[in-house]
Coordinates of C-alpha atoms in Angstrom, one line a residue:
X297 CA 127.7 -111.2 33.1
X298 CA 127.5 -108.1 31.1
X299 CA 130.4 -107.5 28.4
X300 CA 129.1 -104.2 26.9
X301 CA 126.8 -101.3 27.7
X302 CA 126.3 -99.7 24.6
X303 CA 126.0 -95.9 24.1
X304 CA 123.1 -94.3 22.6
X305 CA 124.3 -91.0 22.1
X306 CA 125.9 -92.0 18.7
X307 CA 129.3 -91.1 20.2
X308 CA 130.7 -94.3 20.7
X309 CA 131.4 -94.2 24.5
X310 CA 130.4 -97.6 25.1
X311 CA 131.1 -99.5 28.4
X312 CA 132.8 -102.7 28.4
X313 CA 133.5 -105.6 31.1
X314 CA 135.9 -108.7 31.4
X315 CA 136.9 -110.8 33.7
X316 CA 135.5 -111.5 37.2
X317 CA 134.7 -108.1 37.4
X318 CA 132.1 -107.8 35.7
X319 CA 128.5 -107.1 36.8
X320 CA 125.5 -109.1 36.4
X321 CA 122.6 -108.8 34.7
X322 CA 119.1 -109.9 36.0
X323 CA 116.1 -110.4 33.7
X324 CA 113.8 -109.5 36.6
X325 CA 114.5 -107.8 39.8
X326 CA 111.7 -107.6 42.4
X327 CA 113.2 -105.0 43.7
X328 CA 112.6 -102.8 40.6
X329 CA 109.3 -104.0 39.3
X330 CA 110.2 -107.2 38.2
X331 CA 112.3 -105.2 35.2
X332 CA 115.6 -105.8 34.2
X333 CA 118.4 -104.8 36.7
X334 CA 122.6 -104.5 36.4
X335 CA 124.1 -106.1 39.5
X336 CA 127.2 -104.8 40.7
X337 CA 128.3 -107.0 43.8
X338 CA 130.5 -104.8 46.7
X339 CA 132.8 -107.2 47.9
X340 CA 135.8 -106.0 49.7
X341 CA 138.6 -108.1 47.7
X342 CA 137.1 -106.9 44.3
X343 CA 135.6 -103.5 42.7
X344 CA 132.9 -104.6 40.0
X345 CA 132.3 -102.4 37.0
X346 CA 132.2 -101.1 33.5
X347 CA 134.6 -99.1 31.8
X348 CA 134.7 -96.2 28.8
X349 CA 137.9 -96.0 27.3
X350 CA 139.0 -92.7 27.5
X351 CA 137.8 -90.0 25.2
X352 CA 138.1 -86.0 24.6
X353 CA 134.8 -85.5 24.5
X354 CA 134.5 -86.5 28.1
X355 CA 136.9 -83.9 29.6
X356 CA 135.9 -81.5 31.8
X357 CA 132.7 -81.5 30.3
X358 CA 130.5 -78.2 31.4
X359 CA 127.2 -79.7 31.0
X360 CA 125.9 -83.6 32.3
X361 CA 123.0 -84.8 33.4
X362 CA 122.4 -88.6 35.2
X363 CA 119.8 -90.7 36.7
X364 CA 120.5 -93.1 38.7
X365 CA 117.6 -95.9 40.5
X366 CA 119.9 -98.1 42.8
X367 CA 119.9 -99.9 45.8
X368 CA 123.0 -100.2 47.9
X369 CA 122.8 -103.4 50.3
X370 CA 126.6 -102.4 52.0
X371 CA 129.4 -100.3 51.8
X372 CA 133.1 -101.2 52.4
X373 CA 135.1 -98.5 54.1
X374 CA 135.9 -96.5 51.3
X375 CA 133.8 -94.2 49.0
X376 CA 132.6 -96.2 46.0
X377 CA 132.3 -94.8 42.9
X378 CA 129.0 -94.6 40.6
X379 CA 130.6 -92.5 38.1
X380 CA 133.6 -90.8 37.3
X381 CA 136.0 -89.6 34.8
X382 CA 139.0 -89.0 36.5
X383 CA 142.7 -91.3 36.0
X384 CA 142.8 -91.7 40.1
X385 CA 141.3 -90.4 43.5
X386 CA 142.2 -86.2 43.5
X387 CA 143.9 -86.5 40.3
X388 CA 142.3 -84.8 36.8
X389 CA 139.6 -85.3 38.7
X390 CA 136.6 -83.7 35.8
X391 CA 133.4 -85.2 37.6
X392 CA 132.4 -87.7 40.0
X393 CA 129.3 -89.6 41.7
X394 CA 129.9 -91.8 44.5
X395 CA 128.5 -93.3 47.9
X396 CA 130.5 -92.9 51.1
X397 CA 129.4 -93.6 54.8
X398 CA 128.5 -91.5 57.2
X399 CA 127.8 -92.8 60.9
X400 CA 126.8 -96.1 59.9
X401 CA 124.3 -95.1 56.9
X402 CA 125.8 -93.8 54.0
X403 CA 125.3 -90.4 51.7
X404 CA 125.5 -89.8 47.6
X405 CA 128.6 -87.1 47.2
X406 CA 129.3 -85.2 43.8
X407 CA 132.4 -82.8 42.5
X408 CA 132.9 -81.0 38.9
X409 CA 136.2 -79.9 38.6
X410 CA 137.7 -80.4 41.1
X411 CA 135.4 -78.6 43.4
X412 CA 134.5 -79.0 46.7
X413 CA 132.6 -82.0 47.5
X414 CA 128.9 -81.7 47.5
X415 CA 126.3 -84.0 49.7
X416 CA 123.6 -85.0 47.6
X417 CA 121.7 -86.4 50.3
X418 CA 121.2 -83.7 53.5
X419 CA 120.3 -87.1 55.9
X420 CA 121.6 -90.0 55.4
X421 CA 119.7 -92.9 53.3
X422 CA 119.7 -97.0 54.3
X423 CA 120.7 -99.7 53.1
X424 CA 118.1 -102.0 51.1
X425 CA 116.0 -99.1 50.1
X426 CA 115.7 -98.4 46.7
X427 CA 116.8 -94.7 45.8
X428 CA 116.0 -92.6 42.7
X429 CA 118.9 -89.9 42.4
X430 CA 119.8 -87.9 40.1
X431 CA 122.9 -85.0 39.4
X432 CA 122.6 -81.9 36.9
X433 CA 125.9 -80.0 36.5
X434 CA 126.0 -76.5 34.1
X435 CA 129.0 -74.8 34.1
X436 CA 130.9 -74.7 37.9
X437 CA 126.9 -75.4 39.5
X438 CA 125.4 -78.5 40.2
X439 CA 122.3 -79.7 41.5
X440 CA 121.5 -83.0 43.2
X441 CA 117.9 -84.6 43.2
X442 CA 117.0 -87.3 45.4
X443 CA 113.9 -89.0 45.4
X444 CA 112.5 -86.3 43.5
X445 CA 113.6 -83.6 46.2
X446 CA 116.1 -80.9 45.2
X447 CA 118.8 -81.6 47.5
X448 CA 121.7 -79.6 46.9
X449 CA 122.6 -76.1 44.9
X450 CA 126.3 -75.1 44.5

């Protein structure tokens, strides 16, 4: 189980579990070239994940970049989240990553600021495929990469 994901930025916005809800960690992953990989199970009676307690320099950030590799084996009916800093769904809502479905298959989605939702994906991906995706945002504009392929522009 993983109890802390610690930052190295120097700012202190390290990522804690407890509980059952944390995620896993695996030494090797075949998936991923045999190299360490964070597990975060999708079960429908529990959300896995780590958590940043909430800091200023956080807020409605105008510049962020991430990377994500990951490889989504189901989806339950609702969106779930990658990465967020918001209090709740539509509410101070600065910036978020997440996977929703979309006939059967699901799609990476991103907003800054409250802004309108933006696809990352144009098709939809499948399930047991390992994606590379990443999100750039500067300013009110934000660009979505998947699989090396710039996706989206807003």
């Amino acid at each position: 189980m993983v109890d802390l994901w610690s930052d190295q930025s120097g700012n202190s916005n390290n990522a804690s579990g407890s509980g059952t809800t944390r995620p896993t960690h695996d030494v090797t992953n075949t998936n991923f070239n045999n190299l360490p990989t964070i597990t975060f199970p999708n079960t429908a009676s529990a959300n896995f994940f780590l958590e940043i307690p909430d800091n200023d320099d956080l807020d409605n950030t105008s510049q962020l970049s991430v990377f994500v590799a990951c490889r989504p084996t189901s989806i339950t009916g609702t969106p779930n989240g990658i990465l967020a800093k918001r209090t709740s769904a539509g509410v101070n809502s600065s910036y978020f990553f997440e996977i929703t479905t979309s006939g059967g298959n699901f799609r990476y989605r991103s907003s800054i600021n409250n802004e309108t939702v933006a696809n990352i994906t144009s098709t939809t991906s499948t399930f047991n495929q390992v994606d590379i995706f990443s999100f750039i945002m500067s300013g009110t504009s934000q660009n979505g990469f998947f699989d090396g392929a710039n996706n989206t522009s807003r």
